[in-house]
Amino acid sequence: MTEATQTAEPVKAELEGIEIHLLTEGIYQHYGFDFRDYSLPSLKRRIWKRIYAEGLSTVSGLLEKVLHDPACMERLLLDLSVNTTAMFRDPTFYRAFREKVVPMLRTYPFLRIWHAGCSTGEEVYSMAILLQEEGLYERCRIYATDINEAVLQRAKEGIFPIHTMKENTSNYIAAGGHGTFSQYYVAKYDYAMFRESLRDHVIFAQHNLVTDASFNDFNVIICRNVLIYFNSALQNRVQKLFFESMEMFGVLGLGKKETIRYTGVVDSYEILDADEKLYRRIQ
Ligand SMILES: C[S@@+](CC[C@H](N)C(=O)[O-])C[C@H]1O[C@@H](n2cnc3c(N)ncnc32)[C@H](O)[C@@H]1O
C-alpha cells in the first residue's frame, strides 16, 4: 500500500461519515423521519444499496435525489426499515409469555397491549391467537404500530404467503399452541387469509418511535427486533418512552438480542424471564 492510499482511506471514510450525517439530517428536516441515531454499520449498508439501485455513486447524490423526489424517499424508507418477521418468532418467547405473563393478565378486567414496530403483523396475529386460546382476547385492545405505512397495510389485510405456513406452524407448536394452526386461516391459491376475528380488537396505526409521543397507558408493550437498529442513546430514549407509556406492573417484552440493562429504566423493572427478555414494571 502506498502512502497516498494509506491517507486516502481515512479521508474517504471521514467524508462518507459527513455525507451520511447530512443525508439523515436532510431527511429529518424535510420529511420528519429521524434516522440520525440509527446504528451506523447497518444504516451504511442500506444507504449504499439504495445508491446503487438509483444508479447513483455517492451519498450526496442520494441526498439530492431524496430531497427533490418523494418517491425516492419512499424507496429509501423501505430499504431502511428491516421488516423480517414470522409468526410465533422465537417460539420460546411465546411459551414464556403464556406461562409467566398470562396468569397475571387474567387478573385485569381490560387489557391494553402495544406492539411497537410490528412490521407486516405476524407478531400481532400470533398474540391474538395466543390470547384467544387463553380466553383473554375479548377483554383486549391491541395497538399495532410501525413507522412504515406499506408494511402496516399488509398487516391490516392479514394475508400471508402460503409457503411461510410451514415455519409458522412449527413455531406455533413449539410456542405451546393449543389447537391446530390451520384453523386460523383459509388457504387460497398461494396465500393464507387469516380469520377476521383475529383483527377485531386490533388497531393498526403509523407511529414513529423516534419522533412520536406516547399515546396510551399499556399493560403490555412488545417491541422485538427493533431496538437493535438504534444506537445506545436512541435505545435509551425509546425505553423512556415505553416506561412513560407503561402502567404500574405492566410487562415489557423485547427481542432476544435486546436488553434494558444499559438504559436509565433498568431499576424500574424486575426480570420475569432473563432469556426471553420479559420484564415487569415495579416502580
Ligand atoms: C425486524 S422488524 C421486527 C418485526 C417484529 N417486531 C418481529 O420481531 O418479528 C423491525 C420493524 O421496526 C420498524 N421500525 C424501524 N424504525 C422504527 C421507528 N422509528 N418507529 C417504529 N417502527 C420502526 C420497521 O419498519 C420494521 O417493520
PDB file of C-alpha atoms and ligand atoms in Angstrom:
ATOM      1  CA  MET A   1       0.000   0.000   0.000  1.00  0.00           C
ATOM      2  CA  THR A   2       1.396   3.448  -0.931  1.00  0.00           C
ATOM      3  CA  GLU A   3       1.485   6.423   1.406  1.00  0.00           C
ATOM      4  CA  ALA A   4      -1.159   8.106  -0.765  1.00  0.00           C
ATOM      5  CA  THR A   5      -3.675   5.214  -0.394  1.00  0.00           C
ATOM      6  CA  GLN A   6      -2.913   4.999   3.328  1.00  0.00           C
ATOM      7  CA  THR A   7      -4.100   8.593   3.802  1.00  0.00           C
ATOM      8  CA  ALA A   8      -6.872   8.370   1.161  1.00  0.00           C
ATOM      9  CA  GLU A   9      -8.831   5.640   3.004  1.00  0.00           C
ATOM     10  CA  PRO A  10      -9.379   7.531   6.291  1.00  0.00           C
ATOM     11  CA  VAL A  11     -10.294  10.674   4.354  1.00  0.00           C
ATOM     12  CA  LYS A  12     -12.824   8.695   2.302  1.00  0.00           C
ATOM     13  CA  ALA A  13     -14.338   7.242   5.471  1.00  0.00           C
ATOM     14  CA  GLU A  14     -14.494  10.679   7.081  1.00  0.00           C
ATOM     15  CA  LEU A  15     -16.223  12.146   4.023  1.00  0.00           C
ATOM     16  CA  GLU A  16     -18.696   9.273   3.965  1.00  0.00           C
ATOM     17  CA  GLY A  17     -19.454   9.955   7.640  1.00  0.00           C
ATOM     18  CA  ILE A  18     -20.108  13.636   6.873  1.00  0.00           C
ATOM     19  CA  GLU A  19     -22.327  12.766   3.917  1.00  0.00           C
ATOM     20  CA  ILE A  20     -24.375  10.266   5.916  1.00  0.00           C
ATOM     21  CA  HIS A  21     -24.800  12.859   8.629  1.00  0.00           C
ATOM     22  CA  LEU A  22     -26.058  15.373   6.030  1.00  0.00           C
ATOM     23  CA  LEU A  23     -28.370  12.788   4.483  1.00  0.00           C
ATOM     24  CA  THR A  24     -30.034  11.785   7.755  1.00  0.00           C
ATOM     25  CA  GLU A  25     -30.265  15.448   8.837  1.00  0.00           C
ATOM     26  CA  GLY A  26     -31.837  16.398   5.469  1.00  0.00           C
ATOM     27  CA  ILE A  27     -34.358  13.546   5.684  1.00  0.00           C
ATOM     28  CA  TYR A  28     -35.253  14.564   9.207  1.00  0.00           C
ATOM     29  CA  GLN A  29     -35.690  18.261   8.372  1.00  0.00           C
ATOM     30  CA  HIS A  30     -37.652  17.694   5.185  1.00  0.00           C
ATOM     31  CA  TYR A  31     -39.676  14.536   5.918  1.00  0.00           C
ATOM     32  CA  GLY A  32     -39.561  14.213   9.714  1.00  0.00           C
ATOM     33  CA  PHE A  33     -38.173  10.643   9.668  1.00  0.00           C
ATOM     34  CA  ASP A  34     -35.353  10.527  12.168  1.00  0.00           C
ATOM     35  CA  PHE A  35     -32.597   8.046  11.312  1.00  0.00           C
ATOM     36  CA  ARG A  36     -29.878  10.219  12.871  1.00  0.00           C
ATOM     37  CA  ASP A  37     -29.281   7.841  15.761  1.00  0.00           C
ATOM     38  CA  TYR A  38     -29.666   4.554  13.931  1.00  0.00           C
ATOM     39  CA  SER A  39     -26.732   2.214  14.277  1.00  0.00           C
ATOM     40  CA  LEU A  40     -24.160   3.205  11.634  1.00  0.00           C
ATOM     41  CA  PRO A  41     -22.972  -0.107  10.093  1.00  0.00           C
ATOM     42  CA  SER A  42     -26.471  -1.295   9.148  1.00  0.00           C
ATOM     43  CA  LEU A  43     -27.505   2.234   8.074  1.00  0.00           C
ATOM     44  CA  LYS A  44     -24.477   2.461   5.743  1.00  0.00           C
ATOM     45  CA  ARG A  45     -25.226  -0.904   4.120  1.00  0.00           C
ATOM     46  CA  ARG A  46     -28.812   0.048   3.386  1.00  0.00           C
ATOM     47  CA  ILE A  47     -27.956   3.504   2.091  1.00  0.00           C
ATOM     48  CA  TRP A  48     -25.415   2.058  -0.355  1.00  0.00           C
ATOM     49  CA  LYS A  49     -27.963  -0.497  -1.542  1.00  0.00           C
ATOM     50  CA  ARG A  50     -30.303   2.395  -2.460  1.00  0.00           C
ATOM     51  CA  ILE A  51     -27.462   4.437  -4.041  1.00  0.00           C
ATOM     52  CA  TYR A  52     -26.694   1.584  -6.467  1.00  0.00           C
ATOM     53  CA  ALA A  53     -30.379   0.857  -7.133  1.00  0.00           C
ATOM     54  CA  GLU A  54     -30.933   4.502  -8.104  1.00  0.00           C
ATOM     55  CA  GLY A  55     -27.919   4.401 -10.459  1.00  0.00           C
ATOM     56  CA  LEU A  56     -26.004   6.882  -8.293  1.00  0.00           C
ATOM     57  CA  SER A  57     -22.453   6.779  -6.966  1.00  0.00           C
ATOM     58  CA  THR A  58     -22.318   8.944  -3.824  1.00  0.00           C
ATOM     59  CA  VAL A  59     -24.266   9.530  -0.617  1.00  0.00           C
ATOM     60  CA  SER A  60     -24.519  13.225  -1.564  1.00  0.00           C
ATOM     61  CA  GLY A  61     -26.123  12.204  -4.863  1.00  0.00           C
ATOM     62  CA  LEU A  62     -28.724  10.262  -2.920  1.00  0.00           C
ATOM     63  CA  LEU A  63     -29.337  13.244  -0.625  1.00  0.00           C
ATOM     64  CA  GLU A  64     -30.098  15.477  -3.594  1.00  0.00           C
ATOM     65  CA  LYS A  65     -32.455  12.937  -5.159  1.00  0.00           C
ATOM     66  CA  VAL A  66     -34.249  12.129  -1.909  1.00  0.00           C
ATOM     67  CA  LEU A  67     -34.891  15.804  -1.140  1.00  0.00           C
ATOM     68  CA  HIS A  68     -36.380  16.532  -4.561  1.00  0.00           C
ATOM     69  CA  ASP A  69     -38.164  13.246  -5.205  1.00  0.00           C
ATOM     70  CA  PRO A  70     -40.582  11.955  -2.523  1.00  0.00           C
ATOM     71  CA  ALA A  71     -40.923   8.643  -4.409  1.00  0.00           C
ATOM     72  CA  CYS A  72     -37.179   8.090  -3.902  1.00  0.00           C
ATOM     73  CA  MET A  73     -37.676   8.805  -0.188  1.00  0.00           C
ATOM     74  CA  GLU A  74     -40.398   6.124  -0.108  1.00  0.00           C
ATOM     75  CA  ARG A  75     -38.000   3.617  -1.685  1.00  0.00           C
ATOM     76  CA  LEU A  76     -35.230   4.534   0.754  1.00  0.00           C
ATOM     77  CA  LEU A  77     -37.667   4.211   3.650  1.00  0.00           C
ATOM     78  CA  LEU A  78     -38.414   0.643   2.605  1.00  0.00           C
ATOM     79  CA  ASP A  79     -34.667  -0.099   2.495  1.00  0.00           C
ATOM     80  CA  LEU A  80     -34.012   1.480   5.865  1.00  0.00           C
ATOM     81  CA  SER A  81     -36.642  -0.479   7.682  1.00  0.00           C
ATOM     82  CA  VAL A  82     -35.791  -4.137   8.039  1.00  0.00           C
ATOM     83  CA  ASN A  83     -39.144  -5.883   8.026  1.00  0.00           C
ATOM     84  CA  THR A  84     -38.138  -9.500   8.612  1.00  0.00           C
ATOM     85  CA  THR A  85     -40.655 -11.232  10.839  1.00  0.00           C
ATOM     86  CA  ALA A  86     -42.538 -14.516  11.369  1.00  0.00           C
ATOM     87  CA  MET A  87     -45.462 -15.875  13.332  1.00  0.00           C
ATOM     88  CA  PHE A  88     -44.526 -17.024  16.828  1.00  0.00           C
ATOM     89  CA  ARG A  89     -40.957 -15.924  16.020  1.00  0.00           C
ATOM     90  CA  ASP A  90     -38.653 -17.286  18.730  1.00  0.00           C
ATOM     91  CA  PRO A  91     -41.344 -19.698  19.997  1.00  0.00           C
ATOM     92  CA  THR A  92     -39.823 -19.877  23.492  1.00  0.00           C
ATOM     93  CA  PHE A  93     -40.750 -16.195  23.940  1.00  0.00           C
ATOM     94  CA  TYR A  94     -44.439 -17.023  23.445  1.00  0.00           C
ATOM     95  CA  ARG A  95     -44.174 -20.096  25.657  1.00  0.00           C
ATOM     96  CA  ALA A  96     -42.709 -17.947  28.457  1.00  0.00           C
ATOM     97  CA  PHE A  97     -45.399 -15.315  27.823  1.00  0.00           C
ATOM     98  CA  ARG A  98     -48.101 -17.983  28.235  1.00  0.00           C
ATOM     99  CA  GLU A  99     -46.567 -19.382  31.391  1.00  0.00           C
ATOM    100  CA  LYS A 100     -45.388 -16.233  33.154  1.00  0.00           C
ATOM    101  CA  VAL A 101     -47.420 -13.313  31.858  1.00  0.00           C
ATOM    102  CA  VAL A 102     -50.856 -14.744  31.029  1.00  0.00           C
ATOM    103  CA  PRO A 103     -51.648 -15.679  34.686  1.00  0.00           C
ATOM    104  CA  MET A 104     -51.007 -12.039  35.655  1.00  0.00           C
ATOM    105  CA  LEU A 105     -53.123 -10.735  32.796  1.00  0.00           C
ATOM    106  CA  ARG A 106     -56.083 -12.829  33.977  1.00  0.00           C
ATOM    107  CA  THR A 107     -56.396 -10.543  36.996  1.00  0.00           C
ATOM    108  CA  TYR A 108     -57.207  -7.496  34.790  1.00  0.00           C
ATOM    109  CA  PRO A 109     -60.747  -6.760  33.565  1.00  0.00           C
ATOM    110  CA  PHE A 110     -59.435  -4.926  30.496  1.00  0.00           C
ATOM    111  CA  LEU A 111     -56.057  -5.086  28.764  1.00  0.00           C
ATOM    112  CA  ARG A 112     -54.219  -2.633  26.553  1.00  0.00           C
ATOM    113  CA  ILE A 113     -51.345  -4.109  24.559  1.00  0.00           C
ATOM    114  CA  TRP A 114     -48.916  -2.246  22.295  1.00  0.00           C
ATOM    115  CA  HIS A 115     -46.900  -3.981  19.572  1.00  0.00           C
ATOM    116  CA  ALA A 116     -44.337  -1.336  18.559  1.00  0.00           C
ATOM    117  CA  GLY A 117     -42.539  -1.993  15.266  1.00  0.00           C
ATOM    118  CA  CYS A 118     -44.989  -4.757  14.286  1.00  0.00           C
ATOM    119  CA  SER A 119     -43.892  -4.922  10.625  1.00  0.00           C
ATOM    120  CA  THR A 120     -46.334  -6.950   8.473  1.00  0.00           C
ATOM    121  CA  GLY A 121     -48.247  -8.043  11.578  1.00  0.00           C
ATOM    122  CA  GLU A 122     -47.275 -11.694  12.089  1.00  0.00           C
ATOM    123  CA  GLU A 123     -46.364 -10.885  15.696  1.00  0.00           C
ATOM    124  CA  VAL A 124     -49.781  -9.309  16.264  1.00  0.00           C
ATOM    125  CA  TYR A 125     -51.709 -12.254  14.796  1.00  0.00           C
ATOM    126  CA  SER A 126     -49.595 -14.573  16.961  1.00  0.00           C
ATOM    127  CA  MET A 127     -50.542 -12.631  20.078  1.00  0.00           C
ATOM    128  CA  ALA A 128     -54.221 -12.533  19.071  1.00  0.00           C
ATOM    129  CA  ILE A 129     -54.188 -16.337  18.613  1.00  0.00           C
ATOM    130  CA  LEU A 130     -52.441 -16.879  21.940  1.00  0.00           C
ATOM    131  CA  LEU A 131     -54.879 -14.600  23.776  1.00  0.00           C
ATOM    132  CA  GLN A 132     -57.884 -16.246  22.105  1.00  0.00           C
ATOM    133  CA  GLU A 133     -56.644 -19.651  23.221  1.00  0.00           C
ATOM    134  CA  GLU A 134     -56.163 -18.352  26.751  1.00  0.00           C
ATOM    135  CA  GLY A 135     -59.666 -16.828  26.797  1.00  0.00           C
ATOM    136  CA  LEU A 136     -58.325 -13.277  27.173  1.00  0.00           C
ATOM    137  CA  TYR A 137     -58.811 -11.864  23.703  1.00  0.00           C
ATOM    138  CA  GLU A 138     -62.302 -10.453  24.309  1.00  0.00           C
ATOM    139  CA  ARG A 139     -61.000  -8.129  27.006  1.00  0.00           C
ATOM    140  CA  CYS A 140     -58.064  -6.835  24.950  1.00  0.00           C
ATOM    141  CA  ARG A 141     -57.371  -3.843  22.802  1.00  0.00           C
ATOM    142  CA  ILE A 142     -54.171  -4.318  20.770  1.00  0.00           C
ATOM    143  CA  TYR A 143     -52.428  -1.300  19.258  1.00  0.00           C
ATOM    144  CA  ALA A 144     -50.104  -2.373  16.460  1.00  0.00           C
ATOM    145  CA  THR A 145     -47.768   0.315  15.159  1.00  0.00           C
ATOM    146  CA  ASP A 146     -44.880   0.727  12.767  1.00  0.00           C
ATOM    147  CA  ILE A 147     -43.068   3.625  11.105  1.00  0.00           C
ATOM    148  CA  ASN A 148     -43.699   2.089   7.687  1.00  0.00           C
ATOM    149  CA  GLU A 149     -47.165   2.585   6.154  1.00  0.00           C
ATOM    150  CA  ALA A 150     -46.595  -0.098   3.470  1.00  0.00           C
ATOM    151  CA  VAL A 151     -45.990  -2.931   5.956  1.00  0.00           C
ATOM    152  CA  LEU A 152     -48.945  -1.793   8.076  1.00  0.00           C
ATOM    153  CA  GLN A 153     -51.200  -2.076   5.052  1.00  0.00           C
ATOM    154  CA  ARG A 154     -50.172  -5.715   4.663  1.00  0.00           C
ATOM    155  CA  ALA A 155     -50.669  -6.275   8.386  1.00  0.00           C
ATOM    156  CA  LYS A 156     -54.242  -4.950   8.131  1.00  0.00           C
ATOM    157  CA  GLU A 157     -55.023  -7.366   5.289  1.00  0.00           C
ATOM    158  CA  GLY A 158     -53.780 -10.411   7.201  1.00  0.00           C
ATOM    159  CA  ILE A 159     -52.904 -12.298   4.017  1.00  0.00           C
ATOM    160  CA  PHE A 160     -49.548 -14.074   4.092  1.00  0.00           C
ATOM    161  CA  PRO A 161     -47.698 -16.265   1.572  1.00  0.00           C
ATOM    162  CA  ILE A 162     -48.758 -19.890   1.930  1.00  0.00           C
ATOM    163  CA  HIS A 163     -45.128 -21.085   1.814  1.00  0.00           C
ATOM    164  CA  THR A 164     -44.479 -19.365   5.177  1.00  0.00           C
ATOM    165  CA  MET A 165     -47.142 -21.520   6.882  1.00  0.00           C
ATOM    166  CA  LYS A 166     -44.743 -24.446   7.307  1.00  0.00           C
ATOM    167  CA  GLU A 167     -42.407 -22.426   9.533  1.00  0.00           C
ATOM    168  CA  ASN A 168     -45.322 -20.640  11.193  1.00  0.00           C
ATOM    169  CA  THR A 169     -46.991 -23.952  12.046  1.00  0.00           C
ATOM    170  CA  SER A 170     -43.883 -25.439  13.634  1.00  0.00           C
ATOM    171  CA  ASN A 171     -43.327 -22.189  15.559  1.00  0.00           C
ATOM    172  CA  TYR A 172     -46.943 -22.318  16.774  1.00  0.00           C
ATOM    173  CA  ILE A 173     -46.500 -25.872  18.051  1.00  0.00           C
ATOM    174  CA  ALA A 174     -43.169 -25.045  19.717  1.00  0.00           C
ATOM    175  CA  ALA A 175     -44.804 -21.984  21.307  1.00  0.00           C
ATOM    176  CA  GLY A 176     -47.318 -24.259  23.074  1.00  0.00           C
ATOM    177  CA  GLY A 177     -50.309 -23.682  20.769  1.00  0.00           C
ATOM    178  CA  HIS A 178     -53.455 -25.429  21.999  1.00  0.00           C
ATOM    179  CA  GLY A 179     -55.105 -26.186  18.673  1.00  0.00           C
ATOM    180  CA  THR A 180     -54.213 -26.753  15.036  1.00  0.00           C
ATOM    181  CA  PHE A 181     -52.623 -23.766  13.352  1.00  0.00           C
ATOM    182  CA  SER A 182     -54.592 -24.197  10.114  1.00  0.00           C
ATOM    183  CA  GLN A 183     -57.848 -23.427  11.953  1.00  0.00           C
ATOM    184  CA  TYR A 184     -56.792 -19.755  11.966  1.00  0.00           C
ATOM    185  CA  TYR A 185     -56.596 -19.272   8.219  1.00  0.00           C
ATOM    186  CA  VAL A 186     -58.163 -20.182   4.911  1.00  0.00           C
ATOM    187  CA  ALA A 187     -55.736 -21.211   2.156  1.00  0.00           C
ATOM    188  CA  LYS A 188     -56.455 -19.680  -1.234  1.00  0.00           C
ATOM    189  CA  TYR A 189     -54.038 -20.224  -4.137  1.00  0.00           C
ATOM    190  CA  ASP A 190     -50.617 -19.036  -2.887  1.00  0.00           C
ATOM    191  CA  TYR A 191     -51.935 -17.242   0.171  1.00  0.00           C
ATOM    192  CA  ALA A 192     -53.236 -17.849   3.673  1.00  0.00           C
ATOM    193  CA  MET A 193     -56.005 -15.450   4.706  1.00  0.00           C
ATOM    194  CA  PHE A 194     -56.213 -15.100   8.457  1.00  0.00           C
ATOM    195  CA  ARG A 195     -59.560 -15.074  10.284  1.00  0.00           C
ATOM    196  CA  GLU A 196     -61.085 -11.643  10.513  1.00  0.00           C
ATOM    197  CA  SER A 197     -61.918 -12.189  14.188  1.00  0.00           C
ATOM    198  CA  LEU A 198     -58.171 -12.023  14.927  1.00  0.00           C
ATOM    199  CA  ARG A 199     -58.288  -8.344  13.882  1.00  0.00           C
ATOM    200  CA  ASP A 200     -61.493  -7.437  15.761  1.00  0.00           C
ATOM    201  CA  HIS A 201     -59.604  -5.972  18.692  1.00  0.00           C
ATOM    202  CA  VAL A 202     -56.592  -4.631  16.817  1.00  0.00           C
ATOM    203  CA  ILE A 203     -55.937  -1.022  15.823  1.00  0.00           C
ATOM    204  CA  PHE A 204     -53.165  -0.616  13.237  1.00  0.00           C
ATOM    205  CA  ALA A 205     -51.567   2.850  13.126  1.00  0.00           C
ATOM    206  CA  GLN A 206     -48.411   4.536  11.955  1.00  0.00           C
ATOM    207  CA  HIS A 207     -46.193   5.566  14.855  1.00  0.00           C
ATOM    208  CA  ASN A 208     -42.546   6.599  14.830  1.00  0.00           C
ATOM    209  CA  LEU A 209     -40.722   5.550  17.992  1.00  0.00           C
ATOM    210  CA  VAL A 210     -38.090   8.228  17.446  1.00  0.00           C
ATOM    211  CA  THR A 211     -40.265  11.285  16.936  1.00  0.00           C
ATOM    212  CA  ASP A 212     -43.778  10.486  18.206  1.00  0.00           C
ATOM    213  CA  ALA A 213     -45.014  10.701  21.773  1.00  0.00           C
ATOM    214  CA  SER A 214     -46.675   8.086  23.920  1.00  0.00           C
ATOM    215  CA  PHE A 215     -50.393   7.686  23.205  1.00  0.00           C
ATOM    216  CA  ASN A 216     -51.778   5.490  25.985  1.00  0.00           C
ATOM    217  CA  ASP A 217     -51.111   3.580  29.199  1.00  0.00           C
ATOM    218  CA  PHE A 218     -50.401  -0.055  28.481  1.00  0.00           C
ATOM    219  CA  ASN A 219     -50.444  -3.290  30.455  1.00  0.00           C
ATOM    220  CA  VAL A 220     -48.138  -4.945  27.925  1.00  0.00           C
ATOM    221  CA  ILE A 221     -45.621  -3.445  25.498  1.00  0.00           C
ATOM    222  CA  ILE A 222     -43.930  -5.750  22.993  1.00  0.00           C
ATOM    223  CA  CYS A 223     -41.113  -4.283  20.928  1.00  0.00           C
ATOM    224  CA  ARG A 224     -38.980  -7.035  19.441  1.00  0.00           C
ATOM    225  CA  ASN A 225     -36.092  -6.757  16.999  1.00  0.00           C
ATOM    226  CA  VAL A 226     -36.450  -3.022  16.530  1.00  0.00           C
ATOM    227  CA  LEU A 227     -34.079  -1.529  19.105  1.00  0.00           C
ATOM    228  CA  ILE A 228     -31.104  -3.466  17.693  1.00  0.00           C
ATOM    229  CA  TYR A 229     -31.130  -0.990  14.806  1.00  0.00           C
ATOM    230  CA  PHE A 230     -30.779   2.018  17.154  1.00  0.00           C
ATOM    231  CA  ASN A 231     -27.632   3.356  18.830  1.00  0.00           C
ATOM    232  CA  SER A 232     -27.468   3.321  22.623  1.00  0.00           C
ATOM    233  CA  ALA A 233     -28.646   6.950  23.067  1.00  0.00           C
ATOM    234  CA  LEU A 234     -31.736   6.250  20.990  1.00  0.00           C
ATOM    235  CA  GLN A 235     -32.400   2.934  22.731  1.00  0.00           C
ATOM    236  CA  ASN A 236     -32.339   4.857  25.986  1.00  0.00           C
ATOM    237  CA  ARG A 237     -34.857   7.411  24.707  1.00  0.00           C
ATOM    238  CA  VAL A 238     -37.213   4.752  23.399  1.00  0.00           C
ATOM    239  CA  GLN A 239     -37.013   2.849  26.693  1.00  0.00           C
ATOM    240  CA  LYS A 240     -38.004   6.080  28.449  1.00  0.00           C
ATOM    241  CA  LEU A 241     -40.988   6.355  26.079  1.00  0.00           C
ATOM    242  CA  PHE A 242     -42.018   2.783  26.908  1.00  0.00           C
ATOM    243  CA  PHE A 243     -41.618   3.407  30.613  1.00  0.00           C
ATOM    244  CA  GLU A 244     -43.828   6.512  30.390  1.00  0.00           C
ATOM    245  CA  SER A 245     -46.396   4.508  28.403  1.00  0.00           C
ATOM    246  CA  MET A 246     -46.453   1.596  30.858  1.00  0.00           C
ATOM    247  CA  GLU A 247     -48.949   1.027  33.670  1.00  0.00           C
ATOM    248  CA  MET A 248     -47.505   0.034  37.037  1.00  0.00           C
ATOM    249  CA  PHE A 249     -46.838  -3.757  36.942  1.00  0.00           C
ATOM    250  CA  GLY A 250     -47.092  -3.671  33.153  1.00  0.00           C
ATOM    251  CA  VAL A 251     -44.964  -6.136  31.158  1.00  0.00           C
ATOM    252  CA  LEU A 252     -42.271  -5.274  28.624  1.00  0.00           C
ATOM    253  CA  GLY A 253     -41.151  -7.853  26.040  1.00  0.00           C
ATOM    254  CA  LEU A 254     -38.008  -7.302  23.942  1.00  0.00           C
ATOM    255  CA  GLY A 255     -36.166  -9.290  21.277  1.00  0.00           C
ATOM    256  CA  LYS A 256     -33.558 -11.966  22.016  1.00  0.00           C
ATOM    257  CA  LYS A 257     -30.616  -9.619  21.399  1.00  0.00           C
ATOM    258  CA  GLU A 258     -32.123  -6.640  23.221  1.00  0.00           C
ATOM    259  CA  THR A 259     -31.977  -5.616  26.859  1.00  0.00           C
ATOM    260  CA  ILE A 260     -32.861  -2.835  29.280  1.00  0.00           C
ATOM    261  CA  ARG A 261     -29.599  -3.460  31.164  1.00  0.00           C
ATOM    262  CA  TYR A 262     -27.698  -0.397  29.947  1.00  0.00           C
ATOM    263  CA  THR A 263     -30.619   2.021  29.965  1.00  0.00           C
ATOM    264  CA  GLY A 264     -31.885   4.522  32.535  1.00  0.00           C
ATOM    265  CA  VAL A 265     -35.005   2.434  33.286  1.00  0.00           C
ATOM    266  CA  VAL A 266     -33.201  -0.712  34.430  1.00  0.00           C
ATOM    267  CA  ASP A 267     -34.124  -0.229  38.118  1.00  0.00           C
ATOM    268  CA  SER A 268     -37.783   0.356  37.311  1.00  0.00           C
ATOM    269  CA  TYR A 269     -38.316  -3.219  36.151  1.00  0.00           C
ATOM    270  CA  GLU A 270     -37.925  -6.685  37.601  1.00  0.00           C
ATOM    271  CA  ILE A 271     -36.897  -9.572  35.391  1.00  0.00           C
ATOM    272  CA  LEU A 272     -39.675 -12.087  34.674  1.00  0.00           C
ATOM    273  CA  ASP A 273     -37.586 -14.155  32.279  1.00  0.00           C
ATOM    274  CA  ALA A 274     -33.961 -13.216  31.572  1.00  0.00           C
ATOM    275  CA  ASP A 275     -33.571 -15.364  28.438  1.00  0.00           C
ATOM    276  CA  GLU A 276     -36.840 -14.298  26.851  1.00  0.00           C
ATOM    277  CA  LYS A 277     -36.351 -10.622  27.786  1.00  0.00           C
ATOM    278  CA  LEU A 278     -39.584 -10.271  29.715  1.00  0.00           C
ATOM    279  CA  TYR A 279     -39.674  -7.544  32.363  1.00  0.00           C
ATOM    280  CA  ARG A 280     -42.288  -6.136  34.740  1.00  0.00           C
ATOM    281  CA  ARG A 281     -42.513  -2.502  35.839  1.00  0.00           C
ATOM    282  CA  ILE A 282     -42.186  -2.259  39.608  1.00  0.00           C
ATOM    283  CA  GLN A 283     -41.728   1.459  40.234  1.00  0.00           C
TER     284      GLN A 283
HETATM  285  C1  LIG B   1     -37.158  -6.557  12.018  1.00  0.00           C
HETATM  286  S1  LIG B   1     -38.761  -5.848  12.088  1.00  0.00           S
HETATM  287  C2  LIG B   1     -39.372  -6.582  13.565  1.00  0.00           C
HETATM  288  C3  LIG B   1     -40.790  -7.064  13.431  1.00  0.00           C
HETATM  289  C4  LIG B   1     -41.366  -7.796  14.643  1.00  0.00           C
HETATM  290  N1  LIG B   1     -41.372  -6.941  15.795  1.00  0.00           N
HETATM  291  C5  LIG B   1     -40.598  -9.062  14.918  1.00  0.00           C
HETATM  292  O1  LIG B   1     -39.835  -9.118  15.894  1.00  0.00           O
HETATM  293  O2  LIG B   1     -40.750 -10.021  14.180  1.00  0.00           O
HETATM  294  C6  LIG B   1     -38.399  -4.161  12.590  1.00  0.00           C
HETATM  295  C7  LIG B   1     -39.570  -3.205  12.367  1.00  0.00           C
HETATM  296  O3  LIG B   1     -39.276  -1.975  13.060  1.00  0.00           O
HETATM  297  C8  LIG B   1     -39.819  -0.922  12.305  1.00  0.00           C
HETATM  298  N2  LIG B   1     -39.180   0.346  12.698  1.00  0.00           N
HETATM  299  C9  LIG B   1     -37.921   0.778  12.418  1.00  0.00           C
HETATM  300  N3  LIG B   1     -37.718   2.006  12.909  1.00  0.00           N
HETATM  301  C10 LIG B   1     -38.884   2.369  13.528  1.00  0.00           C
HETATM  302  C11 LIG B   1     -39.305   3.528  14.218  1.00  0.00           C
HETATM  303  N4  LIG B   1     -38.511   4.569  14.361  1.00  0.00           N
HETATM  304  N5  LIG B   1     -40.556   3.555  14.728  1.00  0.00           N
HETATM  305  C12 LIG B   1     -41.402   2.477  14.574  1.00  0.00           C
HETATM  306  N6  LIG B   1     -41.062   1.359  13.920  1.00  0.00           N
HETATM  307  C13 LIG B   1     -39.813   1.292  13.395  1.00  0.00           C
HETATM  308  C14 LIG B   1     -39.527  -1.328  10.867  1.00  0.00           C
HETATM  309  O4  LIG B   1     -40.352  -0.651   9.948  1.00  0.00           O
HETATM  310  C15 LIG B   1     -39.772  -2.834  10.916  1.00  0.00           C
HETATM  311  O5  LIG B   1     -41.077  -3.150  10.487  1.00  0.00           O
END
